[in-house]
JSON list of C-alpha atoms in Angstrom, two decimals:
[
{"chain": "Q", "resi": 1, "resn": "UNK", "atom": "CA", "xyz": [84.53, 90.82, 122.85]},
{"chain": "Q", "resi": 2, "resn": "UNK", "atom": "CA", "xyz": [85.62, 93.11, 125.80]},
{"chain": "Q", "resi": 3, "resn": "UNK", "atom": "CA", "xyz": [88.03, 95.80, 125.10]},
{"chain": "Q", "resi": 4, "resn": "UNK", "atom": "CA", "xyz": [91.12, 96.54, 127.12]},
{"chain": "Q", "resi": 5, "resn": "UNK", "atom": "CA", "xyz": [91.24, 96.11, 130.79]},
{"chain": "Q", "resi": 6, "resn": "UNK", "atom": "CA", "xyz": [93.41, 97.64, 133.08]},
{"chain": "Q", "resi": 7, "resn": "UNK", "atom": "CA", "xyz": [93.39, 97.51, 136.99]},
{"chain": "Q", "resi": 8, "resn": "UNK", "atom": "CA", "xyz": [93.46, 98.98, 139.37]},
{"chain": "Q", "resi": 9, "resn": "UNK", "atom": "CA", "xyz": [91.00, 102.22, 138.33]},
{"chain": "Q", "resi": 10, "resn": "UNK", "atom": "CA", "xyz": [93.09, 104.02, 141.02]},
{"chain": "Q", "resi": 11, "resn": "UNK", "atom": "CA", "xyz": [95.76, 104.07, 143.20]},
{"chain": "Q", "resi": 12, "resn": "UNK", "atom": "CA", "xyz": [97.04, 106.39, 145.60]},
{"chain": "Q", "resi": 13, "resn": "UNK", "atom": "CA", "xyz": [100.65, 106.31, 146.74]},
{"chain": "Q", "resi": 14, "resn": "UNK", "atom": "CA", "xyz": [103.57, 107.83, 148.73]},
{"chain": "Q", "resi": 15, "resn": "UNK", "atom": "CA", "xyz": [106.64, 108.83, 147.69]},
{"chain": "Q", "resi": 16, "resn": "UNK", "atom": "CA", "xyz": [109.31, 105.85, 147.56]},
{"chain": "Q", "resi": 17, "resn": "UNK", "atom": "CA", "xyz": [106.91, 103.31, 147.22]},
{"chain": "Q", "resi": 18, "resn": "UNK", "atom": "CA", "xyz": [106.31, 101.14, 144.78]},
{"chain": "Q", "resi": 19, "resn": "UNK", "atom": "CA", "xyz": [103.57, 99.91, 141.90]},
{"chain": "Q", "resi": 20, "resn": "UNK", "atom": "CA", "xyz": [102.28, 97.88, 140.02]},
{"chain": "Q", "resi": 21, "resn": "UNK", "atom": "CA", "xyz": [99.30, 98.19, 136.92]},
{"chain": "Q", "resi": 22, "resn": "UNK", "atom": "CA", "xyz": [97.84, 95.47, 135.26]},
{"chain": "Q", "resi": 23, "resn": "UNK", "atom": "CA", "xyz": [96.50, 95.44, 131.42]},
{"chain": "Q", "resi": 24, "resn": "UNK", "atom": "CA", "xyz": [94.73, 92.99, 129.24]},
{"chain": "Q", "resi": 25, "resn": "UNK", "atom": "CA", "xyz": [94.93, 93.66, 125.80]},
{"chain": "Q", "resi": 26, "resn": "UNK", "atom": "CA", "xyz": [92.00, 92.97, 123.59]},
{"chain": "Q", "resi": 27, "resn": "UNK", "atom": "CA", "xyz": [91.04, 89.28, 122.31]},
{"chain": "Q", "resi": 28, "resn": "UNK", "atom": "CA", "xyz": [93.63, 87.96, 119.71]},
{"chain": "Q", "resi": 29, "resn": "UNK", "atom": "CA", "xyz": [95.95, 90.88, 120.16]},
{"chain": "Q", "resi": 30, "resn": "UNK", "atom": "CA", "xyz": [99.62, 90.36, 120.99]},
{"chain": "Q", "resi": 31, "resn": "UNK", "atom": "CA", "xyz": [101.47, 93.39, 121.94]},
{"chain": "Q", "resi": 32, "resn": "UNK", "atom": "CA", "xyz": [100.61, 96.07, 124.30]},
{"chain": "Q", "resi": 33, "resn": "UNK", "atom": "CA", "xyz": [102.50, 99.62, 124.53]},
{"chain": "Q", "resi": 34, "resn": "UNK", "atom": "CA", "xyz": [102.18, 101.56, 128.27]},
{"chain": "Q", "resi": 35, "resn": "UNK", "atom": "CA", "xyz": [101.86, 105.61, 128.21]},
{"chain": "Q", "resi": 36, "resn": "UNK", "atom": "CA", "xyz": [101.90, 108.12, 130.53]},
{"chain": "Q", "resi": 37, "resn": "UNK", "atom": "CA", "xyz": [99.76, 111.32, 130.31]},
{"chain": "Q", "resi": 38, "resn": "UNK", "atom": "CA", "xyz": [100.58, 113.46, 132.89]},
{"chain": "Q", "resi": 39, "resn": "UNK", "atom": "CA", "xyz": [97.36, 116.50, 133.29]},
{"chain": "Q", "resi": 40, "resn": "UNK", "atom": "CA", "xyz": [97.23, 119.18, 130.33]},
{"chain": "Q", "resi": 41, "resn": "UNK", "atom": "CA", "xyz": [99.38, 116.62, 127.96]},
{"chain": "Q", "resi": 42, "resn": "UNK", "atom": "CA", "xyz": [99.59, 114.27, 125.26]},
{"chain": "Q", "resi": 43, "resn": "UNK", "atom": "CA", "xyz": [100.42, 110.33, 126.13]},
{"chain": "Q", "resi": 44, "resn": "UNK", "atom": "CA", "xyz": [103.55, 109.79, 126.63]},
{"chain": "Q", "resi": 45, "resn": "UNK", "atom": "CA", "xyz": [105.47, 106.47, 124.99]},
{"chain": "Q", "resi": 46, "resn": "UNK", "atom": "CA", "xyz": [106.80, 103.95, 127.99]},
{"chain": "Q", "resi": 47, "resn": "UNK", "atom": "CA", "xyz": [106.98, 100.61, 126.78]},
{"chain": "Q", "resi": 48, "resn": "UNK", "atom": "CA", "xyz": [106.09, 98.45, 123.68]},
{"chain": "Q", "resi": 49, "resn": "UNK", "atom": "CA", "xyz": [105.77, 94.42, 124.36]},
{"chain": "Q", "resi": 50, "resn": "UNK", "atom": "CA", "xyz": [105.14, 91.79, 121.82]},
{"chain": "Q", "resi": 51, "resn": "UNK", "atom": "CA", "xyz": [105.08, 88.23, 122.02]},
{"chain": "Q", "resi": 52, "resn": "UNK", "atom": "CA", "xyz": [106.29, 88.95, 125.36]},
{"chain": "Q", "resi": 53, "resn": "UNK", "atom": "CA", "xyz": [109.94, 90.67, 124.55]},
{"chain": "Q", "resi": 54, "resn": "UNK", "atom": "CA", "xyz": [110.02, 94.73, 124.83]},
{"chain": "Q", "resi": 55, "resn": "UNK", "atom": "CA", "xyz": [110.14, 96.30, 121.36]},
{"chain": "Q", "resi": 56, "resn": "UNK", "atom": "CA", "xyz": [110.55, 99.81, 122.31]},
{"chain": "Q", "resi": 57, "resn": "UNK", "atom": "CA", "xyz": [111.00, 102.01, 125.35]},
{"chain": "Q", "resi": 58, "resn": "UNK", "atom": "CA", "xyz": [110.72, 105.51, 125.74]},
{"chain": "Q", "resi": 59, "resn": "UNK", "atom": "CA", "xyz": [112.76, 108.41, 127.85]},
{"chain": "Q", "resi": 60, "resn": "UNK", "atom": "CA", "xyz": [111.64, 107.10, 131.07]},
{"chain": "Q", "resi": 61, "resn": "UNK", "atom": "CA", "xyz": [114.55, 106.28, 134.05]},
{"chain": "Q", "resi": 62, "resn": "UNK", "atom": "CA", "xyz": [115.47, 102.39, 135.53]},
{"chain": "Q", "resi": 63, "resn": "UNK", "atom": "CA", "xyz": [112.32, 102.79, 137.81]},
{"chain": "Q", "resi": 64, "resn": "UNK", "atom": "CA", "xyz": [110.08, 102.03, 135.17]},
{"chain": "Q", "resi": 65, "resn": "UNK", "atom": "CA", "xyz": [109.69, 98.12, 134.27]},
{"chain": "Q", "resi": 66, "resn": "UNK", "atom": "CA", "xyz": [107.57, 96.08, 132.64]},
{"chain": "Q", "resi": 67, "resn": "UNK", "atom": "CA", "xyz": [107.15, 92.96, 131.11]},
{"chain": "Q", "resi": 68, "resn": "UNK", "atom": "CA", "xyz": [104.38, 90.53, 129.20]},
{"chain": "Q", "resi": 69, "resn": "UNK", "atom": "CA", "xyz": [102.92, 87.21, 130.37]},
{"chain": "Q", "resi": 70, "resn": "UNK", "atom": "CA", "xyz": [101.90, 84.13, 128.02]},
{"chain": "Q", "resi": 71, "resn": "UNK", "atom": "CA", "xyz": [98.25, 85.49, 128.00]},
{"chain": "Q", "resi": 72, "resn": "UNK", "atom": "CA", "xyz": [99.56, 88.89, 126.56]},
{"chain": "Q", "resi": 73, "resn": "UNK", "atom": "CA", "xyz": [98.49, 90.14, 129.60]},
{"chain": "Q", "resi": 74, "resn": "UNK", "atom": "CA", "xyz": [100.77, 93.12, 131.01]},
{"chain": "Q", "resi": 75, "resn": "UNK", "atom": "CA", "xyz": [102.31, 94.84, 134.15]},
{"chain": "Q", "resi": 76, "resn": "UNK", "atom": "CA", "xyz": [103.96, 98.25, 134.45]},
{"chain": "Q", "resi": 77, "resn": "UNK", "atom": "CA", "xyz": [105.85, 98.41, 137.51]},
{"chain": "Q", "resi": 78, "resn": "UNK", "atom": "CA", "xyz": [107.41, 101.83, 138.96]},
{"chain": "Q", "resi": 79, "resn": "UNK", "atom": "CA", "xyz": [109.97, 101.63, 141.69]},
{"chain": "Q", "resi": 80, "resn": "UNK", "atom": "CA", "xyz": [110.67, 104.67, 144.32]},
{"chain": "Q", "resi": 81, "resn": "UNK", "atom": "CA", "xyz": [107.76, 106.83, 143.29]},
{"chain": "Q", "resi": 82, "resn": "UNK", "atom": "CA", "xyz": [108.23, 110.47, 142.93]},
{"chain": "Q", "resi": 83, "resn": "UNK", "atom": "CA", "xyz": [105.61, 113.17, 143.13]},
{"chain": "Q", "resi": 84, "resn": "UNK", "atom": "CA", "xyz": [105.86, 113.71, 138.96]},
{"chain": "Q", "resi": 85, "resn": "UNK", "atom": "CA", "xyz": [104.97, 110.24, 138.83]},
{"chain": "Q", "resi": 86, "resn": "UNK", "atom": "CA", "xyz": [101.61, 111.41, 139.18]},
{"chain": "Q", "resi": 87, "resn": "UNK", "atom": "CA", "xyz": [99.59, 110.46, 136.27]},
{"chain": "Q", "resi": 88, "resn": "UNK", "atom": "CA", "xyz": [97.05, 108.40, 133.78]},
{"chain": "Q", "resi": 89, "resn": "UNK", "atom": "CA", "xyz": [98.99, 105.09, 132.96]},
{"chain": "Q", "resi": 90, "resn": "UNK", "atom": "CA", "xyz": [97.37, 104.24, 129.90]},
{"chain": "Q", "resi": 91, "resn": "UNK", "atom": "CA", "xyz": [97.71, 100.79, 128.07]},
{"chain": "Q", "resi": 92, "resn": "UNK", "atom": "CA", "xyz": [96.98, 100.27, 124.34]},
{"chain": "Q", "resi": 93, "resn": "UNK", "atom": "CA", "xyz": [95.97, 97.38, 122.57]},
{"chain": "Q", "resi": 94, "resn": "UNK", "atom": "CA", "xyz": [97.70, 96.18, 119.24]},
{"chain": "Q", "resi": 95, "resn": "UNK", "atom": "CA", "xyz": [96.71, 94.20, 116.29]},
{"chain": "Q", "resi": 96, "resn": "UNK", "atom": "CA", "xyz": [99.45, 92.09, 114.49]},
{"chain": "Q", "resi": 97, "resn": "UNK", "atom": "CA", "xyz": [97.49, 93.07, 111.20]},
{"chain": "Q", "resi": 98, "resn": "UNK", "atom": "CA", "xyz": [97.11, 97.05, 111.95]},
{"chain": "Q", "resi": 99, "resn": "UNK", "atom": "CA", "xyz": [100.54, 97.16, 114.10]},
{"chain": "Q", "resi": 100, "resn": "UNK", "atom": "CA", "xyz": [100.20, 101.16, 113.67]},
{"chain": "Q", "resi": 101, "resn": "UNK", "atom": "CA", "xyz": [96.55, 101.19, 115.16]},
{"chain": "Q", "resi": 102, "resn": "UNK", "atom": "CA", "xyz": [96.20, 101.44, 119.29]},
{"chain": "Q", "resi": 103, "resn": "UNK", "atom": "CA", "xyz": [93.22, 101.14, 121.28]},
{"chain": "Q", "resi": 104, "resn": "UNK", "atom": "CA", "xyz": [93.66, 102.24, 124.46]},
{"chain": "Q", "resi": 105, "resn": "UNK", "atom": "CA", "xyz": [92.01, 100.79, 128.02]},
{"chain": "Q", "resi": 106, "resn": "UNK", "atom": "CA", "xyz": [90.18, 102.67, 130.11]},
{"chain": "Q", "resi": 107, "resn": "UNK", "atom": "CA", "xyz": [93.57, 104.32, 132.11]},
{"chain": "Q", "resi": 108, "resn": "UNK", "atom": "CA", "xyz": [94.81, 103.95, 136.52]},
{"chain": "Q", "resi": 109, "resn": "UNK", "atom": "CA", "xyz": [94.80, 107.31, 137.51]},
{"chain": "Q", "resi": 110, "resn": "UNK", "atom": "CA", "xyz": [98.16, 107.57, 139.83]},
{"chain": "Q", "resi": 111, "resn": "UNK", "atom": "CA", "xyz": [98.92, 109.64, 142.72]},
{"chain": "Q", "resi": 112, "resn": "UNK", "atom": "CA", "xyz": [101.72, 109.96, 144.24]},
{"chain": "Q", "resi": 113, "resn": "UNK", "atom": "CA", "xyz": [101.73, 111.87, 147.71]},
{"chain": "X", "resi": 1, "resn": "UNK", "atom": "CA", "xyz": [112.30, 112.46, 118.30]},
{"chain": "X", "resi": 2, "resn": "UNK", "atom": "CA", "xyz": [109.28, 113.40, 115.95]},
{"chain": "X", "resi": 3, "resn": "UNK", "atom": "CA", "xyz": [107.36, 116.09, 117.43]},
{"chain": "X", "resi": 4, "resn": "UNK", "atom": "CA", "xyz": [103.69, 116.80, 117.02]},
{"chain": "X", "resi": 5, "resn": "UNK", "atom": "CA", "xyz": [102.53, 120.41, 117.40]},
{"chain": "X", "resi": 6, "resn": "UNK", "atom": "CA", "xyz": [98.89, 121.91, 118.27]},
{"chain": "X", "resi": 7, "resn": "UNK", "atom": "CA", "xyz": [96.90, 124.72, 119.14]},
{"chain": "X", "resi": 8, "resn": "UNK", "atom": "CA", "xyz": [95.29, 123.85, 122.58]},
{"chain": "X", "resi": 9, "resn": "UNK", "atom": "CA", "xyz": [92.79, 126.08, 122.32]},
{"chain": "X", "resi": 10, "resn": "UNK", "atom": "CA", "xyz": [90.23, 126.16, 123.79]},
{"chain": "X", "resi": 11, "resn": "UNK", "atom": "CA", "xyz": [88.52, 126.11, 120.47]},
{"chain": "X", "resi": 12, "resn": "UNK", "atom": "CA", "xyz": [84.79, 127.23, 121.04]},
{"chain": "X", "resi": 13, "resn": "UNK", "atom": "CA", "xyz": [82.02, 126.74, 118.29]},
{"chain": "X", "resi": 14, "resn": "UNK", "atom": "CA", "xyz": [78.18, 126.75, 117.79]},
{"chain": "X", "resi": 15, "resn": "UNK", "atom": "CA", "xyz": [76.04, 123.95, 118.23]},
{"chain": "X", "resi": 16, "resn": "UNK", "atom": "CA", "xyz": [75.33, 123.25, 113.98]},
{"chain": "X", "resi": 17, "resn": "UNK", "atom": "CA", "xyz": [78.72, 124.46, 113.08]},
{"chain": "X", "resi": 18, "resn": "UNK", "atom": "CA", "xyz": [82.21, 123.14, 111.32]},
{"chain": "X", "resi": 19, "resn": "UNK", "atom": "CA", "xyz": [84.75, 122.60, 113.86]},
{"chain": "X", "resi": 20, "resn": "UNK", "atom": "CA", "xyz": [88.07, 122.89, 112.20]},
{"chain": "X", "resi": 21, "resn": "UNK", "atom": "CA", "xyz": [91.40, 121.01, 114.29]},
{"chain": "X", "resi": 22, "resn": "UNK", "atom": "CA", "xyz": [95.00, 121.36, 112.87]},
{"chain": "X", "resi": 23, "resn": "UNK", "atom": "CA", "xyz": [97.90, 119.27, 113.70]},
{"chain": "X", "resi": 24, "resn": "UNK", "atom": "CA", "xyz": [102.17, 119.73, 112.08]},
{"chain": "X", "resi": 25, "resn": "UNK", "atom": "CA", "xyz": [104.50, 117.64, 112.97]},
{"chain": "X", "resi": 26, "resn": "UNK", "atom": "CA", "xyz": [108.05, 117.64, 111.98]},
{"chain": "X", "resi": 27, "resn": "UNK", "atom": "CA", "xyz": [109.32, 114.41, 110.67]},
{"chain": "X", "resi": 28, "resn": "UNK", "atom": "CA", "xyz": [108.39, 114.23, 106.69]},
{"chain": "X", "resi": 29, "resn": "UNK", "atom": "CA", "xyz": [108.85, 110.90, 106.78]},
{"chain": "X", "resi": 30, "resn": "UNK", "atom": "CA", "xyz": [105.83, 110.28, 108.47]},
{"chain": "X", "resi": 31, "resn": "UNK", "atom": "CA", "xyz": [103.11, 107.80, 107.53]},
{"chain": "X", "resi": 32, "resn": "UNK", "atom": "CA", "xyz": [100.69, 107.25, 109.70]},
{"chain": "X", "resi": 33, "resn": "UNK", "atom": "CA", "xyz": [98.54, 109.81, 111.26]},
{"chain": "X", "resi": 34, "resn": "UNK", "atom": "CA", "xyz": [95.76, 109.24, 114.24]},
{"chain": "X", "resi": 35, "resn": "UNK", "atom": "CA", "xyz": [92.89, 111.94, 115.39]},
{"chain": "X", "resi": 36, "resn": "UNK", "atom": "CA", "xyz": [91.96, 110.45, 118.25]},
{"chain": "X", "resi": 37, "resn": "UNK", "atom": "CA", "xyz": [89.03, 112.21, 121.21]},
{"chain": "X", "resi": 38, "resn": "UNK", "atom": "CA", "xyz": [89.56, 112.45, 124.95]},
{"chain": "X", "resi": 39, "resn": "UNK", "atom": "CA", "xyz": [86.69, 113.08, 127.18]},
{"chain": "X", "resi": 40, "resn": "UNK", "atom": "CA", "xyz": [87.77, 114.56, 130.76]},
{"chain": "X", "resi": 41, "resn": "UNK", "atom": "CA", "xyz": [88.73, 111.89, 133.01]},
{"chain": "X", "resi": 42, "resn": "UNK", "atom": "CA", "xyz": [88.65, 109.09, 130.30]},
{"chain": "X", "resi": 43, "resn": "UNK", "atom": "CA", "xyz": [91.07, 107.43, 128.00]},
{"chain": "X", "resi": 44, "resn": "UNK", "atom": "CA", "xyz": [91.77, 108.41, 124.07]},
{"chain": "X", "resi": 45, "resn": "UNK", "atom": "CA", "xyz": [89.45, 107.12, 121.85]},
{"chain": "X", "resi": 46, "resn": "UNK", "atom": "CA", "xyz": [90.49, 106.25, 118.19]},
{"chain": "X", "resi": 47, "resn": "UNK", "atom": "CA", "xyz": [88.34, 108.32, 116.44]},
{"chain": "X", "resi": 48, "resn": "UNK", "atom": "CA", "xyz": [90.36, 108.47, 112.57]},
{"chain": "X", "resi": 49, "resn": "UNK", "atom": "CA", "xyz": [93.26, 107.13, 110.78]},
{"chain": "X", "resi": 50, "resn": "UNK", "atom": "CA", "xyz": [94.81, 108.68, 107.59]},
{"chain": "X", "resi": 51, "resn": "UNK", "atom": "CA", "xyz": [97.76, 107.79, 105.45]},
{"chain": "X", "resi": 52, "resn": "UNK", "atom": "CA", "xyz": [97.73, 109.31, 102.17]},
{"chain": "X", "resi": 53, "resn": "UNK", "atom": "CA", "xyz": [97.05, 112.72, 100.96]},
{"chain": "X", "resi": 54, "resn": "UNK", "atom": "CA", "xyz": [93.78, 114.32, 100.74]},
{"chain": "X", "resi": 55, "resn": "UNK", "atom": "CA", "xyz": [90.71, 113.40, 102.44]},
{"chain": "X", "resi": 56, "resn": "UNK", "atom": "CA", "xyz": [89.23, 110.63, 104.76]},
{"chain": "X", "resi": 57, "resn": "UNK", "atom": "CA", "xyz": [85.48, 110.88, 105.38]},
{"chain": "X", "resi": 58, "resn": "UNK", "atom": "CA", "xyz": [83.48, 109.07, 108.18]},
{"chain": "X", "resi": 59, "resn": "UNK", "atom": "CA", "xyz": [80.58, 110.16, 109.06]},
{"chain": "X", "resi": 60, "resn": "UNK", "atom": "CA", "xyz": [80.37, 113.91, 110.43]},
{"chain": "X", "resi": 61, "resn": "UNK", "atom": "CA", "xyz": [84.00, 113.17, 110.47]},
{"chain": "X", "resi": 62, "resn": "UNK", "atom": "CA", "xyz": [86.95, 114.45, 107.72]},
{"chain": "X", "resi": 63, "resn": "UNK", "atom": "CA", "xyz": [90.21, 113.63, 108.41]},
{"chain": "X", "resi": 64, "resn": "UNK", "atom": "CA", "xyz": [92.65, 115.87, 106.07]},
{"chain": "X", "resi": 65, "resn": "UNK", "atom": "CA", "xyz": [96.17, 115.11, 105.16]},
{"chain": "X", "resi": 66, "resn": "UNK", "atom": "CA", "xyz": [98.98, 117.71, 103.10]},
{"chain": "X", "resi": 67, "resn": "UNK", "atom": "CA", "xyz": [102.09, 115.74, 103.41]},
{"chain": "X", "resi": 68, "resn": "UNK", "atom": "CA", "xyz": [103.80, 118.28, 101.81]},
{"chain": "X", "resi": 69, "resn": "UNK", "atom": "CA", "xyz": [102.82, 121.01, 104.04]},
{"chain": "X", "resi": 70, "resn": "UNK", "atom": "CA", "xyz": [103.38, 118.62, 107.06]},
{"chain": "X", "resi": 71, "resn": "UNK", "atom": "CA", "xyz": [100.01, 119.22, 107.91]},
{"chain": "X", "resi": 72, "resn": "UNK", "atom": "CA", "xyz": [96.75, 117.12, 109.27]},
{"chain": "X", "resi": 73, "resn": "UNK", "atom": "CA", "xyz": [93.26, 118.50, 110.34]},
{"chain": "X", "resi": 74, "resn": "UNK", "atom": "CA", "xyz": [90.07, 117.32, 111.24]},
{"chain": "X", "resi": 75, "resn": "UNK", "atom": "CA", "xyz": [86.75, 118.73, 111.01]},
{"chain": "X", "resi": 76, "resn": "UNK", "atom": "CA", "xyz": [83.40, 117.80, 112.50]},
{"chain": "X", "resi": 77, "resn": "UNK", "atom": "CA", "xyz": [80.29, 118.71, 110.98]},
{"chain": "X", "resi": 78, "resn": "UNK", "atom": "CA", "xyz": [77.24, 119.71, 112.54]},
{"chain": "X", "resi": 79, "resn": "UNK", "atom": "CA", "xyz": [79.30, 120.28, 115.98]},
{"chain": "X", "resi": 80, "resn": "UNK", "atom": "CA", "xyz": [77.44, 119.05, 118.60]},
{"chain": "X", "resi": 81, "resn": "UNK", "atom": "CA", "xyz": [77.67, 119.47, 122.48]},
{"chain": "X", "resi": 82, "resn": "UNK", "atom": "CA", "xyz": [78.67, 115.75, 123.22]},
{"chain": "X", "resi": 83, "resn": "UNK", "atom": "CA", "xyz": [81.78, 116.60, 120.87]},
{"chain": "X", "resi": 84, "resn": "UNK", "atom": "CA", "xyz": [83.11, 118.85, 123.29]},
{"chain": "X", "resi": 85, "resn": "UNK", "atom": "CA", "xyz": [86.15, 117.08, 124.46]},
{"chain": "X", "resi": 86, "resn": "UNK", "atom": "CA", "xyz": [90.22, 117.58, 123.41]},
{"chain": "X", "resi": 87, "resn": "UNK", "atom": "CA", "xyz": [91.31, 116.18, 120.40]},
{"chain": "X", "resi": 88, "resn": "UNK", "atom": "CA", "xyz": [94.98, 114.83, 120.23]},
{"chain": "X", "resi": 89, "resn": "UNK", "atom": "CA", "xyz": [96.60, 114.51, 117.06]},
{"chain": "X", "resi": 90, "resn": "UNK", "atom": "CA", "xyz": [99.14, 111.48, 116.85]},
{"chain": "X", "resi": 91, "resn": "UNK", "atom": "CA", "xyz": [101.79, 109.88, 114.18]},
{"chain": "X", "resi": 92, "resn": "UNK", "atom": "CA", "xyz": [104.00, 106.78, 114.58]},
{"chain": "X", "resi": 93, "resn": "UNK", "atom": "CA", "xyz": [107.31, 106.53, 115.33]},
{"chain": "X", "resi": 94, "resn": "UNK", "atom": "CA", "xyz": [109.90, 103.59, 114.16]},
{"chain": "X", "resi": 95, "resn": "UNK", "atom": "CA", "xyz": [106.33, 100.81, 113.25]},
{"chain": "X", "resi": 96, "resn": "UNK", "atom": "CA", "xyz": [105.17, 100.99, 117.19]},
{"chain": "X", "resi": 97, "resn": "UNK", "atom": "CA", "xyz": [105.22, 104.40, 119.25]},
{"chain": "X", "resi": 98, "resn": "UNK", "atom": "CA", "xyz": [102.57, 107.04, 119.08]},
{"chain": "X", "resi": 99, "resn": "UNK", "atom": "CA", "xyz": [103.63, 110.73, 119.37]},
{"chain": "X", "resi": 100, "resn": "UNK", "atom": "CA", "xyz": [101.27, 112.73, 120.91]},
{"chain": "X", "resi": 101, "resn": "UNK", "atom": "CA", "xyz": [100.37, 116.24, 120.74]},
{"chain": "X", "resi": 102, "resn": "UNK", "atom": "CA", "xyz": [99.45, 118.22, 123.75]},
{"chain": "X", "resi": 103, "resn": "UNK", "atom": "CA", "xyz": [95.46, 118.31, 122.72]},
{"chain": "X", "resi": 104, "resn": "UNK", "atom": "CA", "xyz": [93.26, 120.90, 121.57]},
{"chain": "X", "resi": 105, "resn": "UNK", "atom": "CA", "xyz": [90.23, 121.31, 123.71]},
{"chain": "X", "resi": 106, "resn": "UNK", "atom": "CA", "xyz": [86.95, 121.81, 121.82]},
{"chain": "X", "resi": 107, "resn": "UNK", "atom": "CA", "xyz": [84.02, 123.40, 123.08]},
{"chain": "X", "resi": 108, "resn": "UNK", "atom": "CA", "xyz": [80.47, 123.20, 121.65]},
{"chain": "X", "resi": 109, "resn": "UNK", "atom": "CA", "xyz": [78.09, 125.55, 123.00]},
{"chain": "X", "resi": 110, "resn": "UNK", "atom": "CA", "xyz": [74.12, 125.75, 122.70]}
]
């Protein structure tokens, strides 16, 4: 079974733009949560999606959106990009039978210019 | 907001020996706590769960847990060079957020 997928790897913006990540959770599971790790830190919480409708969101401001597809699938979109924006967008994969346990994909590294 | 506290080091040990990580957090309600490993560059990778008191073995692996202390740690045995990475510590928040800590980089030298 392949793990979690996100795309793209990396991305490279200016500031005021915009963006948009992609993530595939793993086979079977239905809810995906979006961090952010910005260097020297621990993950930071974003968003948590199941069966499509947001179950949590963290301390992040209006620019940051997201939402879940029939697939599970899952985009993170961030509007008017600062500099701080900056960072590993990480997306975790959840299991309706371990809701507490997160596997996370492989990370887009962000940079904002 | 639960907060998650740890040293981040770095921590620097022998190739052969016990590396010892420590993790508090603040919310004693806490259930559910996560050790998971982040090479440079790369994602976290679940590397232990624990949710009751005392001690969760897994190979060279042994998560520990003092709820009463508000207090988890893991050690790795027989450190080895590819362990060398920083270990975040991690509980849940309200059934579906992790809290991080900041990481405590671990060094394993020949």
């Amino acid at each position: 079974d392949a793990g979690v997928t996100q795309s793209p790897t990396h991305l490279i913006k200016t500031r005021g733009q915009q963006v948009t990540l992609r993530c595939s959770p793993i086979s079977g599971h239905k809810s995906v949560s979006w961090y952010q790790q910005v260097l020297g830190q621990g993950p930071q919480f974003i968003f948590q999606y199941y069966e499509k409708e947001e179950r949590g969101r963290g301390n992040f401001p209006d620019r940051f959106s997201a939402r879940q597809f029939p697939n599970y699938s899952s985009e993170l979109n961030v509007n008017a990009l600062l500099l701080g924006d900056s960072a590993l967008y990480l997306c975790a994969s959840i299991s309706a039978q371990r809701i507490d346990t997160q596997y996370f994909g492989p990370g887009t590294r962000l940079t904002v210019l | 907001q639960k907060e998650v506290e740890q040293n981040s080091g770095p921590l620097s040990v022998p190739e052969g020996a016990i590396a010892s990580l420590n993790c508090t957090y603040s919310d004693r309600g806490s259930q559910s706590f996560f050790w998971y490993r982040q090479y440079s560059g790369k994602s976290p990778e679940l590397i232990m769960s624990i949710y009751s008191n005392g001690d969760k073995e897994d190979g060279r692996f042994t998560a520990q847990l003092n709820k009463a202390s508000q207090y988890v740690s893991l050690l790795i045995r027989d450190s080895q060079p590819s362990d060398s990475a920083t270990y975040l510590c991690a509980v849940i928040e309200d059934t579906d957020k992790l809290i991080f800590g900041t990481g405590t980089r671990l060094q394993v030298f020949p």
